[in-house]
Amino acid sequence: MELKTNPYFRKTVKYIHLLLLIGACSVIIGFFTIFTTYMIAKLSGPPPIEIPQSTIYYAEDGTVIGESHNGQKRYWVNLDEISPDLINATLAIEDQRFYSHIGFDPKRIAGALIADFKAMAKVQGASTISQQYARNLFLSHEKTLARKIKEAFYTIRLEANYSKKEILEGYLNTIYYGHGTYGIEAASRYYFNKNAKDLNLHEAALLAGIPKGPNSFSPFISYDKAKGRQELILSEMAKQGFISNAEAQKAKRANIDFAGNLGDKQGTTAPYFQDVVNTQLKSKIGLDERTIELGGLKVFTTLDSKLQKVVEEQVKKTIPENSLIQTAVVVMEPKTGYVQALIGGRDYQESSFNRATQAVRQPGSTIKPILYYAALERGFTPVSTFRSELTTFTFDDGREKYTPENFNHKYADDDITLMQALALSDNIYAVKTHLFLGMETLVETAKKFGIESDLDEVPSLALGTSNVRLIEMANAYSLLANGGKSVEPVFITKVVDSKGKVIYEQEKEAVQVLDPDITFVMNHMLTGIFDEKLNGYTNVTGQSILSKTTKTYAGKSGSTNMDSWMIGFTPKLVTAVWTGYDQGKSINRTDERQFAKNIWVDIMENALEGKPDQIFKPTPGVIGVNINPETGLLATKDCPVKRYTYFIKGTEPTEYCSEPKANSSDDEQPLTKDPEKSPWYRKWFKWID
């Protein structure tokens, strides 16, 4: 009784009650604050977690050929695409109670405060994975009170709006692992050249230790520190039951094989090709530069990495290192238009100018198949004849004259057939055909073949004097190889955004734009440059590489003073090659003029090695007969030299050859006909002097 009436006791009790009241109010206020903060965070909605990610480029077989990262490699992978050992190692060392706290770990905070107090310095961190993720997404790493408050609020927003799985996935995809790599997928590729899902235990433990201090624990900076932290993490994993002690010890002893800087080397694969892909992402698909560079796209291309390597090797093998000759190559699959290999020059580092898609050059005689397709379309046949002789043409109402010449100034001085003219690349025959059809015909037909460059309506157009791009010519020949169905060069098959949504997919169907029967006849004639049976007056143009061929090819070479071309194909593959000097310098050496042909045949032979020979299948509207190539008539025992030749049904010859014409060899004077006998076309050609 005395104690209760004691003023000191009563005062003490009063203070205790006051403290309890304050404590209760503090608890209530604390809970109210936490609840209010949580509700504000919830009502504020999920914070945006999009981050810049590298765009990855894939070859047709799914291998990575390049990436865009602006100095930072970033990829996003789902949690189930990350090695469980890496996940467990990260939880063991970074946040053991991740799944039980609400973004903050009071026990860890208290432990860190005690450790710091004992050391009288900042020695232990208390940030949870959620806090680190919030910092990586929204804040700088400065150590200020304002930043800490913002970090706490963003942490609550993350916890209130995202699941633990989503937070952990985001953290592992954004944390910095050193050397410009952000996220575990980039780190796994950089350090071990493998995907994050394929990391083993000792690799996972080593990577999990790097984020604490990339400049200290990177194995490329200090292997000893990295190894020491790896062993600490393995011990923690065993302590927490993620692995057994035996597994920890085995992983500590395991040899670590690093890939080094291998990821950076991927950017050198087909750089000219990748430039075209980037251009098409902007011009064709309509993506902006930032989305392409940092949007985390997956770009699936048509590149055949093995074939690309073949192309590069053959160019390097053929053209001497000290030569200033440049080259460009396009390899296409004619059925789809897929560009499977492309180079735009001999050295991308020296010059990124793409001579396959940007340069315009004179195609020379490679334009002739388009001309002769137009001729077949208008009633010509493979045995239609014109006289091959030095000729001067007048045009523009007699105001202009043009005198084309054959290579080495060799002429038959006799009638030759269309199929001979094509195989021998006779320029006189080509110009006569061009003028006979009307100069606008070749321009219109070239557009049908997909040639978009402007062509001049002049007599010399028949000899390829108007500039075109190599990619256009490759595409034009692909129409022939595809039976006359339209194709266009395709570099991209599909684009997927960072969320896995397909934003573009190639789905264009081929349309028949050329007559299939005429196309087949044209293709069969184009095999003639490799056929010595067409050697009526001089060597066929494919003679120099004939010994290298083991397959059936159709094709055409072309040359001007400054350009050398070879374009040829099978039903499955088209390859177009250009060589020349950037400065427009003339190609004078004979061996340099052969570069394009040799590059072409080596590419085709390597690409088709071990594959069955693909021949062009006759269409229903054609018929084949044995023709004597010198006379253009049906072959007989009197004309034993014969070539099986196809015609549109109803246009094949019906007359038989009675005796062959005498040939002139390269060393003999060409034969001439009686000038009194004038061929059928003379009366139509007012422009011949």
XYZ file of C-alpha atoms in Angstrom:
689
model
C 0.000 0.000 0.000
C 2.854 2.223 0.852
C 4.466 1.396 -2.512
C 1.342 2.459 -4.419
C 1.152 5.705 -2.517
C 4.820 6.394 -2.979
C 5.079 9.401 -5.307
C 8.218 8.041 -6.974
C 6.575 4.731 -7.732
C 3.500 6.409 -9.092
C 5.664 8.634 -11.259
C 7.587 5.615 -12.563
C 4.399 3.782 -13.427
C 3.148 6.885 -15.181
C 6.289 6.999 -17.322
C 6.008 3.297 -18.118
C 2.407 3.766 -19.219
C 3.470 6.696 -21.323
C 6.259 4.671 -22.934
C 3.888 1.785 -23.617
C 1.418 4.226 -25.141
C 4.141 5.756 -27.272
C 5.325 2.280 -28.267
C 1.809 1.190 -29.150
C 1.272 4.371 -31.125
C 4.583 3.868 -32.862
C 3.640 0.326 -33.783
C 0.259 1.498 -35.031
C 1.835 4.370 -36.934
C 4.505 2.006 -38.289
C 1.957 -0.503 -39.469
C -0.192 2.301 -40.853
C 2.829 3.779 -42.628
C 3.811 0.421 -44.065
C 0.228 -0.300 -45.087
C -0.208 3.161 -46.589
C 3.128 2.934 -48.399
C 2.232 -0.503 -49.700
C -1.186 0.706 -50.876
C 0.364 3.745 -52.561
C 2.879 1.429 -54.224
C 0.096 -0.903 -55.290
C -2.087 1.906 -56.600
C 0.892 3.418 -58.407
C 0.977 0.278 -60.487
C 3.935 -1.795 -61.594
C 6.998 0.297 -62.387
C 8.272 -0.103 -65.942
C 11.060 -2.667 -66.035
C 12.038 -2.465 -69.695
C 15.773 -2.102 -70.071
C 18.026 -1.688 -73.101
C 18.830 -5.092 -74.534
C 21.109 -6.247 -77.314
C 19.561 -7.168 -80.631
C 20.793 -10.587 -81.739
C 21.194 -11.727 -85.338
C 20.856 -15.398 -86.222
C 21.931 -17.401 -89.259
C 19.442 -19.760 -90.895
C 20.628 -22.641 -88.677
C 20.016 -20.652 -85.477
C 23.633 -19.805 -84.702
C 24.399 -16.267 -83.564
C 26.204 -14.223 -86.216
C 26.163 -10.796 -84.566
C 24.631 -8.405 -82.110
C 24.142 -4.703 -81.528
C 24.987 -3.499 -78.042
C 26.629 -0.055 -78.116
C 29.312 -1.307 -75.767
C 26.880 -3.103 -73.443
C 25.864 -6.706 -73.968
C 22.347 -7.309 -72.647
C 20.055 -10.271 -73.213
C 16.856 -11.320 -71.466
C 16.140 -14.956 -70.694
C 13.343 -16.521 -68.683
C 14.094 -17.921 -65.239
C 13.664 -21.476 -66.511
C 16.397 -20.739 -69.063
C 18.933 -20.109 -66.290
C 20.924 -22.857 -64.611
C 19.382 -23.792 -61.208
C 22.932 -23.853 -59.810
C 23.357 -20.187 -60.747
C 20.030 -19.272 -59.155
C 20.885 -21.125 -55.949
C 24.412 -19.709 -55.842
C 23.036 -16.172 -56.181
C 20.445 -16.690 -53.442
C 23.042 -18.249 -51.140
C 25.445 -15.321 -51.328
C 23.152 -12.377 -52.038
C 19.807 -12.954 -50.313
C 19.206 -16.114 -48.279
C 15.707 -15.064 -47.133
C 14.591 -13.704 -50.526
C 11.373 -15.726 -50.621
C 10.328 -14.816 -47.035
C 10.939 -11.041 -46.781
C 8.883 -8.231 -48.300
C 11.786 -6.481 -49.957
C 13.842 -5.741 -46.840
C 15.611 -8.193 -44.522
C 15.554 -6.837 -40.917
C 17.816 -9.609 -39.642
C 20.399 -8.859 -42.319
C 20.130 -5.118 -41.663
C 20.756 -5.673 -37.957
C 23.687 -7.969 -38.688
C 25.205 -5.417 -41.061
C 24.840 -2.625 -38.488
C 26.571 -4.712 -35.806
C 29.375 -5.682 -38.202
C 29.871 -2.071 -39.261
C 29.827 -0.880 -35.610
C 32.471 -3.408 -34.618
C 34.704 -2.517 -37.536
C 33.923 1.196 -37.249
C 33.550 1.171 -41.048
C 31.182 0.057 -43.804
C 32.120 -3.618 -44.186
C 28.878 -5.462 -44.894
C 25.964 -4.727 -47.174
C 22.344 -5.360 -46.284
C 20.645 -4.828 -49.649
C 18.288 -7.556 -50.768
C 17.909 -8.738 -54.353
C 14.753 -6.628 -54.598
C 16.636 -3.519 -53.479
C 19.489 -4.152 -55.895
C 17.045 -4.714 -58.730
C 15.257 -1.429 -57.932
C 18.610 0.362 -57.889
C 19.667 -1.148 -61.215
C 16.414 -0.182 -62.881
C 15.708 3.304 -61.623
C 18.540 4.832 -59.635
C 22.192 5.748 -59.578
C 24.628 4.149 -57.185
C 25.390 7.309 -55.222
C 25.311 6.909 -51.431
C 22.844 9.611 -50.344
C 19.800 9.609 -48.074
C 17.529 10.762 -50.912
C 18.639 7.855 -53.053
C 18.070 5.409 -50.192
C 14.518 6.683 -49.689
C 13.759 6.376 -53.425
C 15.286 2.912 -53.448
C 13.032 1.847 -50.572
C 9.920 3.120 -52.332
C 10.797 1.467 -55.652
C 11.576 -1.754 -53.778
C 8.098 -1.705 -52.225
C 6.575 -0.995 -55.650
C 8.379 -3.989 -57.104
C 7.310 -6.271 -54.259
C 3.720 -4.997 -54.386
C 3.285 -5.491 -58.127
C 5.552 -8.344 -59.189
C 5.971 -11.919 -58.038
C 9.195 -13.151 -56.459
C 9.904 -15.124 -59.623
C 9.567 -12.012 -61.767
C 11.823 -10.003 -59.471
C 14.499 -12.703 -59.378
C 14.316 -13.100 -63.159
C 14.652 -9.356 -63.653
C 17.570 -9.111 -61.244
C 19.518 -11.904 -62.934
C 18.928 -10.257 -66.315
C 20.113 -6.790 -65.262
C 22.936 -7.226 -62.746
C 26.386 -6.195 -63.974
C 28.968 -8.955 -64.393
C 31.858 -6.844 -65.658
C 33.449 -6.242 -69.064
C 30.316 -4.616 -70.483
C 28.105 -7.647 -69.805
C 24.727 -7.104 -68.151
C 22.647 -10.087 -67.109
C 23.542 -13.722 -66.676
C 23.017 -14.697 -70.323
C 25.530 -12.108 -71.542
C 27.945 -13.076 -68.768
C 27.646 -16.774 -69.512
C 28.371 -16.206 -73.195
C 31.241 -13.848 -72.457
C 33.071 -15.922 -69.860
C 32.220 -19.459 -71.011
C 30.718 -19.162 -74.516
C 27.581 -21.023 -73.478
C 23.984 -20.217 -72.626
C 23.040 -19.533 -69.018
C 20.981 -22.708 -68.858
C 24.092 -24.785 -69.573
C 26.279 -23.488 -66.721
C 27.606 -26.187 -64.416
C 28.046 -25.821 -60.662
C 31.617 -24.504 -60.507
C 30.972 -22.030 -63.364
C 27.724 -20.842 -61.761
C 29.389 -20.265 -58.391
C 32.170 -18.241 -60.000
C 29.755 -15.996 -61.923
C 27.542 -15.499 -58.866
C 30.499 -13.950 -57.075
C 31.287 -11.280 -59.668
C 28.427 -8.758 -59.071
C 29.719 -7.908 -55.563
C 32.634 -6.147 -57.263
C 33.183 -6.750 -60.985
C 36.470 -4.859 -60.931
C 37.722 -7.044 -58.106
C 36.142 -10.453 -58.647
C 36.332 -10.795 -62.414
C 38.580 -13.791 -63.123
C 40.149 -11.799 -65.967
C 41.215 -9.104 -63.495
C 42.082 -11.199 -60.448
C 41.689 -14.931 -60.771
C 42.726 -15.533 -57.144
C 40.013 -13.234 -55.767
C 37.430 -14.704 -58.112
C 38.425 -18.231 -57.106
C 38.326 -17.374 -53.409
C 34.830 -15.955 -53.671
C 33.689 -18.941 -55.707
C 34.824 -21.280 -52.916
C 33.044 -19.125 -50.315
C 29.816 -19.358 -52.316
C 30.128 -23.129 -52.709
C 30.563 -23.452 -48.933
C 27.473 -21.283 -48.354
C 25.468 -23.380 -50.806
C 26.410 -26.526 -48.887
C 25.640 -24.846 -45.564
C 22.168 -23.847 -46.768
C 21.422 -27.276 -48.225
C 21.501 -26.411 -51.919
C 24.299 -28.933 -52.491
C 26.145 -31.516 -50.459
C 29.596 -30.973 -48.945
C 30.990 -33.531 -51.391
C 29.554 -31.615 -54.339
C 31.005 -28.386 -52.988
C 34.471 -29.889 -52.632
C 34.353 -31.411 -56.106
C 33.303 -28.070 -57.627
C 36.111 -26.265 -55.797
C 38.653 -28.622 -57.382
C 37.128 -28.491 -60.886
C 39.197 -26.924 -63.663
C 37.659 -23.728 -65.069
C 37.899 -23.246 -68.833
C 37.224 -19.694 -69.951
C 36.146 -18.606 -73.430
C 37.670 -15.176 -72.959
C 36.438 -12.470 -75.267
C 34.875 -14.873 -77.757
C 31.536 -13.085 -77.884
C 33.044 -9.999 -79.463
C 34.302 -12.027 -82.410
C 30.775 -12.855 -83.510
C 30.323 -9.351 -84.899
C 32.792 -10.106 -87.707
C 30.553 -12.717 -89.361
C 29.331 -11.469 -92.756
C 29.531 -7.745 -91.883
C 28.332 -6.619 -95.329
C 25.347 -8.954 -95.003
C 24.552 -7.625 -91.535
C 24.633 -4.052 -92.845
C 21.957 -4.956 -95.389
C 19.882 -6.571 -92.639
C 20.065 -3.386 -90.560
C 19.067 -1.294 -93.551
C 16.057 -3.504 -94.198
C 15.008 -3.402 -90.540
C 14.626 0.346 -91.036
C 13.467 0.690 -94.642
C 11.388 -2.457 -95.107
C 10.084 -3.256 -91.621
C 9.966 0.336 -90.360
C 11.890 0.034 -87.099
C 13.701 3.035 -85.638
C 17.400 3.116 -84.822
C 16.960 2.848 -81.047
C 14.688 -0.190 -81.328
C 17.185 -1.884 -83.611
C 20.151 -1.114 -81.373
C 18.635 -1.525 -77.896
C 15.268 -3.206 -78.354
C 16.342 -6.749 -77.548
C 15.179 -8.009 -80.935
C 15.858 -11.453 -82.304
C 16.482 -11.119 -86.019
C 16.428 -14.377 -87.966
C 18.248 -14.099 -91.282
C 18.776 -16.209 -94.390
C 22.572 -16.420 -94.039
C 24.177 -19.825 -94.511
C 27.276 -19.467 -92.329
C 29.119 -22.351 -93.981
C 28.429 -21.034 -97.467
C 29.468 -17.541 -96.384
C 32.781 -18.969 -95.253
C 33.200 -20.749 -98.594
C 32.634 -17.466 -100.446
C 35.159 -15.600 -98.325
C 37.751 -18.350 -98.680
C 37.394 -18.563 -102.481
C 37.753 -14.803 -102.879
C 40.846 -14.816 -100.698
C 42.288 -17.768 -102.618
C 41.642 -16.308 -106.069
C 42.604 -12.646 -105.779
C 46.226 -11.997 -104.727
C 46.584 -10.127 -101.456
C 48.523 -7.282 -103.053
C 45.967 -6.777 -105.847
C 43.788 -3.661 -105.811
C 40.956 -5.485 -107.589
C 37.716 -5.412 -105.597
C 34.909 -7.930 -105.689
C 31.328 -8.530 -104.654
C 29.421 -11.810 -104.450
C 25.752 -12.677 -103.964
C 24.557 -16.257 -103.461
C 20.789 -16.817 -103.550
C 18.365 -19.687 -103.229
C 16.162 -19.121 -106.306
C 13.013 -20.785 -105.013
C 12.737 -18.487 -101.995
C 14.974 -15.556 -102.872
C 16.935 -16.177 -99.670
C 20.354 -14.535 -99.820
C 22.561 -17.227 -98.339
C 25.908 -15.468 -98.629
C 27.079 -11.990 -99.552
C 30.259 -9.981 -99.570
C 30.474 -6.377 -100.653
C 34.241 -6.096 -100.759
C 37.464 -7.818 -99.821
C 37.963 -6.113 -96.438
C 35.102 -4.605 -94.432
C 37.464 -2.914 -91.987
C 39.171 -1.157 -94.868
C 35.962 -0.213 -96.686
C 32.367 -0.819 -95.547
C 31.005 0.318 -98.933
C 28.824 -2.552 -100.124
C 29.613 -3.211 -103.773
C 26.938 -5.915 -103.943
C 24.004 -3.659 -103.059
C 25.236 -0.068 -103.367
C 27.628 0.047 -106.320
C 26.238 0.438 -109.854
C 28.397 -1.037 -112.606
C 28.028 -2.016 -116.255
C 26.895 -5.673 -116.416
C 28.297 -6.319 -119.884
C 27.044 -9.452 -121.581
C 25.266 -10.737 -118.473
C 22.340 -8.610 -119.703
C 22.011 -10.771 -122.846
C 19.851 -13.567 -121.331
C 17.212 -10.924 -120.595
C 17.460 -9.663 -124.172
C 17.218 -13.153 -125.616
C 14.289 -14.048 -123.369
C 12.480 -11.101 -124.935
C 13.490 -12.397 -128.367
C 12.121 -15.894 -127.663
C 8.960 -14.292 -126.343
C 8.542 -12.521 -129.705
C 9.058 -15.476 -132.021
C 12.806 -16.121 -132.094
C 14.003 -19.703 -131.583
C 17.390 -21.084 -130.502
C 18.326 -21.456 -134.172
C 17.236 -18.027 -135.403
C 20.175 -16.605 -137.330
C 21.882 -13.273 -137.822
C 25.151 -12.633 -139.586
C 28.155 -12.041 -137.341
C 30.399 -9.468 -139.019
C 31.823 -6.074 -138.200
C 28.834 -3.754 -138.542
C 28.135 -0.056 -138.152
C 24.619 0.794 -136.998
C 22.926 4.141 -137.510
C 20.142 5.389 -135.263
C 18.392 8.566 -134.122
C 17.228 9.223 -137.685
C 20.700 8.714 -139.047
C 22.337 11.285 -136.795
C 24.173 8.725 -134.651
C 26.411 5.773 -135.553
C 27.491 2.827 -133.436
C 30.083 0.156 -134.312
C 30.251 -2.597 -131.654
C 33.081 -5.093 -131.637
C 33.470 -8.687 -130.561
C 36.093 -9.714 -128.026
C 39.498 -9.939 -129.723
C 37.816 -8.611 -132.902
C 36.788 -12.120 -133.972
C 33.696 -12.572 -136.159
C 32.180 -15.558 -137.887
C 31.529 -13.535 -141.023
C 28.641 -15.911 -141.477
C 25.201 -16.607 -140.093
C 25.163 -17.892 -136.527
C 22.273 -19.119 -134.406
C 20.930 -17.518 -131.254
C 22.239 -20.377 -129.115
C 25.698 -19.961 -130.645
C 25.573 -16.214 -130.176
C 24.766 -16.719 -126.510
C 27.470 -19.324 -125.936
C 30.081 -17.307 -127.825
C 28.804 -13.959 -126.510
C 28.640 -12.472 -129.989
C 28.024 -8.732 -129.678
C 26.912 -8.157 -133.256
C 24.094 -10.681 -132.900
C 23.012 -9.044 -129.622
C 22.815 -5.523 -131.039
C 20.963 -6.715 -134.142
C 18.440 -8.518 -131.923
C 18.082 -5.448 -129.702
C 17.371 -3.132 -132.601
C 15.122 -5.640 -134.337
C 12.923 -5.913 -131.209
C 12.944 -2.186 -130.549
C 15.181 -0.636 -127.907
C 12.294 -0.164 -125.478
C 11.735 -3.953 -125.380
C 14.856 -4.736 -123.381
C 14.080 -1.951 -120.896
C 10.566 -3.281 -120.352
C 11.727 -6.896 -120.078
C 14.441 -5.958 -117.580
C 11.768 -4.458 -115.327
C 9.861 -7.734 -115.556
C 13.054 -9.432 -114.361
C 13.194 -7.131 -111.329
C 15.838 -4.672 -112.584
C 15.024 -1.359 -110.903
C 18.016 0.688 -112.082
C 17.369 3.092 -114.941
C 18.373 1.694 -118.335
C 19.083 3.839 -121.382
C 17.291 3.041 -124.649
C 20.443 2.972 -126.770
C 21.935 0.310 -129.078
C 24.749 -0.427 -126.641
C 22.263 -1.430 -123.933
C 22.326 -4.900 -125.513
C 25.958 -5.117 -124.393
C 25.227 -4.014 -120.836
C 26.355 -0.381 -120.852
C 23.735 0.902 -118.376
C 24.726 0.588 -114.729
C 22.990 -1.931 -112.469
C 23.594 -3.446 -109.043
C 24.951 -6.944 -108.558
C 22.033 -7.847 -106.282
C 19.617 -6.931 -109.106
C 21.359 -9.218 -111.568
C 21.458 -12.067 -109.047
C 17.729 -11.599 -108.563
C 17.065 -11.508 -112.319
C 18.875 -14.815 -112.849
C 16.979 -16.263 -109.876
C 13.757 -15.777 -111.834
C 15.196 -17.967 -114.574
C 16.398 -20.596 -112.099
C 12.984 -20.555 -110.417
C 11.133 -21.413 -113.610
C 10.013 -17.834 -114.225
C 8.434 -17.278 -110.819
C 9.043 -13.919 -109.183
C 11.492 -13.724 -106.336
C 13.173 -10.878 -104.565
C 16.303 -10.909 -102.419
C 15.308 -11.900 -98.882
C 17.648 -11.268 -95.952
C 15.257 -11.473 -92.982
C 12.796 -14.287 -92.346
C 11.470 -13.243 -88.940
C 11.867 -10.580 -86.244
C 10.844 -11.211 -82.643
C 10.682 -8.442 -80.017
C 12.009 -8.624 -76.466
C 8.699 -10.032 -75.192
C 8.712 -12.878 -77.696
C 6.120 -11.361 -80.030
C 6.675 -11.877 -83.761
C 6.634 -8.402 -85.305
C 7.647 -9.452 -88.826
C 7.641 -12.664 -90.785
C 8.473 -13.246 -94.445
C 5.409 -14.693 -96.146
C 5.542 -13.681 -99.797
C 4.371 -16.233 -102.354
C 6.108 -16.510 -105.712
C 4.084 -15.368 -108.730
C 4.638 -16.633 -112.278
C 5.912 -13.599 -114.209
C 7.851 -15.282 -117.013
C 6.551 -17.860 -119.450
C 7.671 -21.236 -118.021
C 8.272 -22.797 -121.444
C 10.362 -19.884 -122.698
C 12.199 -19.819 -119.374
C 13.142 -23.469 -119.738
C 14.366 -22.959 -123.317
C 16.415 -19.973 -122.119
C 17.918 -21.963 -119.256
C 18.873 -24.820 -121.537
C 20.560 -22.427 -123.939
C 22.489 -20.922 -121.021
C 24.138 -24.287 -120.402
C 25.806 -23.731 -123.769
C 28.656 -21.641 -122.406
C 30.013 -24.915 -121.006
C 29.254 -26.974 -124.130
C 32.059 -27.428 -126.636
C 29.548 -28.746 -129.179
C 28.545 -25.132 -129.709
C 32.126 -24.301 -130.668
C 31.202 -23.274 -134.166
C 33.719 -20.496 -134.656
C 35.622 -19.892 -131.438
C 35.759 -21.039 -127.834
C 32.594 -20.946 -125.747
C 32.888 -18.365 -122.964
C 32.975 -20.972 -120.218
C 35.942 -22.777 -121.748
C 38.492 -21.467 -119.236
C 36.693 -23.018 -116.239
C 35.168 -26.029 -117.977
C 37.691 -28.432 -116.439
C 36.588 -27.401 -112.933
C 32.908 -28.162 -113.447
C 31.357 -31.411 -112.240
C 27.705 -30.307 -112.347
C 25.255 -29.034 -114.930
C 25.279 -25.240 -114.854
C 23.550 -22.482 -116.748
C 25.164 -19.088 -116.792
C 26.638 -16.111 -118.550
C 29.827 -14.143 -118.184
C 30.189 -10.480 -119.000
C 32.957 -7.966 -119.282
C 33.568 -4.336 -120.049
C 36.833 -2.452 -119.956
C 36.368 -1.904 -116.216
C 34.126 -4.747 -115.046
C 34.191 -8.516 -115.059
C 31.072 -10.553 -114.216
C 30.032 -14.170 -113.925
C 26.497 -15.215 -113.022
C 25.418 -18.839 -113.108
C 22.950 -21.165 -111.522
C 21.366 -24.533 -110.963
C 17.694 -25.008 -110.000
C 18.824 -24.784 -106.355
C 21.514 -22.116 -106.295
C 22.394 -18.819 -108.003
C 25.772 -17.134 -107.620
C 26.649 -13.724 -109.031
C 30.212 -12.390 -108.965
C 31.618 -8.997 -109.946
C 35.262 -7.942 -109.953
C 36.822 -4.620 -110.876
C 38.576 -1.525 -109.592
C 36.773 0.995 -107.416
C 38.407 3.873 -109.266
C 37.048 2.772 -112.637
C 40.479 1.680 -113.796
C 40.557 -0.631 -116.822
C 41.178 -4.345 -116.327
C 44.047 -5.032 -118.703
C 45.593 -8.256 -117.450
C 44.126 -11.521 -118.735
C 44.415 -13.258 -115.358
C 42.458 -10.450 -113.681
C 39.654 -10.897 -116.205
C 39.371 -14.532 -115.081
C 38.935 -13.752 -111.367
C 35.121 -13.561 -111.514
C 34.753 -16.860 -113.375
C 37.148 -18.705 -111.072
C 35.529 -17.340 -107.917
C 32.129 -18.348 -109.280
C 32.997 -21.920 -110.236
C 34.879 -22.552 -106.985
C 31.918 -21.321 -104.934
C 29.426 -23.436 -106.866
C 31.558 -26.566 -106.794
C 32.203 -26.245 -103.052
C 28.576 -25.444 -102.244
C 27.254 -28.398 -104.267
C 29.954 -30.919 -103.387
C 28.457 -34.297 -102.554
C 25.004 -33.274 -103.790
C 23.310 -34.868 -106.810
C 23.407 -33.026 -110.111
C 20.331 -30.845 -110.541
C 19.070 -30.489 -114.093
C 16.347 -28.231 -115.433
C 13.219 -30.291 -116.061
C 11.489 -29.744 -119.401
C 8.090 -28.078 -119.211
C 5.015 -29.473 -121.005
C 5.145 -26.887 -123.759
C 8.633 -27.688 -125.088
C 10.117 -30.322 -127.324
C 13.740 -31.447 -127.698
C 15.459 -32.444 -130.937
C 19.024 -33.065 -132.055
C 20.337 -29.993 -133.827
C 23.517 -29.494 -135.784
C 24.752 -26.307 -134.039
C 26.553 -25.008 -137.111
C 23.535 -25.074 -139.412
C 20.655 -24.900 -136.967
C 19.004 -27.797 -138.783
C 18.108 -31.297 -137.647
C 21.276 -33.375 -137.290
C 21.922 -36.271 -139.669
C 24.777 -38.650 -140.430
C 26.030 -36.015 -142.854
C 26.163 -33.524 -139.967
C 27.304 -35.780 -137.092
C 27.974 -32.936 -134.637
C 24.744 -32.517 -132.724
C 23.359 -30.917 -129.615
C 20.046 -31.817 -128.046
C 18.146 -28.545 -128.106
C 14.741 -27.520 -126.820
C 12.133 -25.434 -128.628
C 8.658 -24.203 -127.907
C 6.416 -26.862 -129.445
C 5.668 -25.998 -133.041
C 8.811 -23.871 -133.541
C 11.335 -26.711 -133.840
C 13.157 -27.115 -137.209
C 11.745 -29.523 -139.741
C 14.585 -29.431 -142.289
C 17.505 -31.832 -142.095
C 21.158 -30.883 -142.406
C 22.717 -32.256 -145.593
C 26.328 -31.279 -145.011
C 28.163 -29.242 -142.375
C 29.606 -25.831 -143.013
C 33.369 -25.504 -142.856
C 34.620 -24.024 -139.630
C 37.388 -21.581 -139.068
C 39.775 -22.222 -136.236
C 41.278 -19.496 -134.075
C 44.353 -19.503 -136.319
C 42.520 -19.446 -139.663
C 40.885 -16.623 -141.564
C 37.099 -16.665 -141.069
C 35.062 -17.830 -144.006
C 32.807 -15.437 -145.876
C 29.689 -16.004 -147.899
C 29.006 -14.902 -151.441
C 28.138 -11.223 -151.149
C 25.470 -11.703 -153.763
C 23.441 -13.774 -151.316
C 21.713 -11.457 -148.871
C 20.157 -12.970 -145.693
C 16.444 -12.595 -144.854
C 16.873 -9.885 -142.263
C 18.800 -7.445 -144.470
C 15.665 -5.824 -145.881
C 14.466 -4.978 -142.354
C 17.694 -3.454 -141.104
C 17.775 0.049 -142.514
C 20.282 1.007 -139.801
C 23.081 -1.234 -141.114
C 25.722 0.538 -143.195
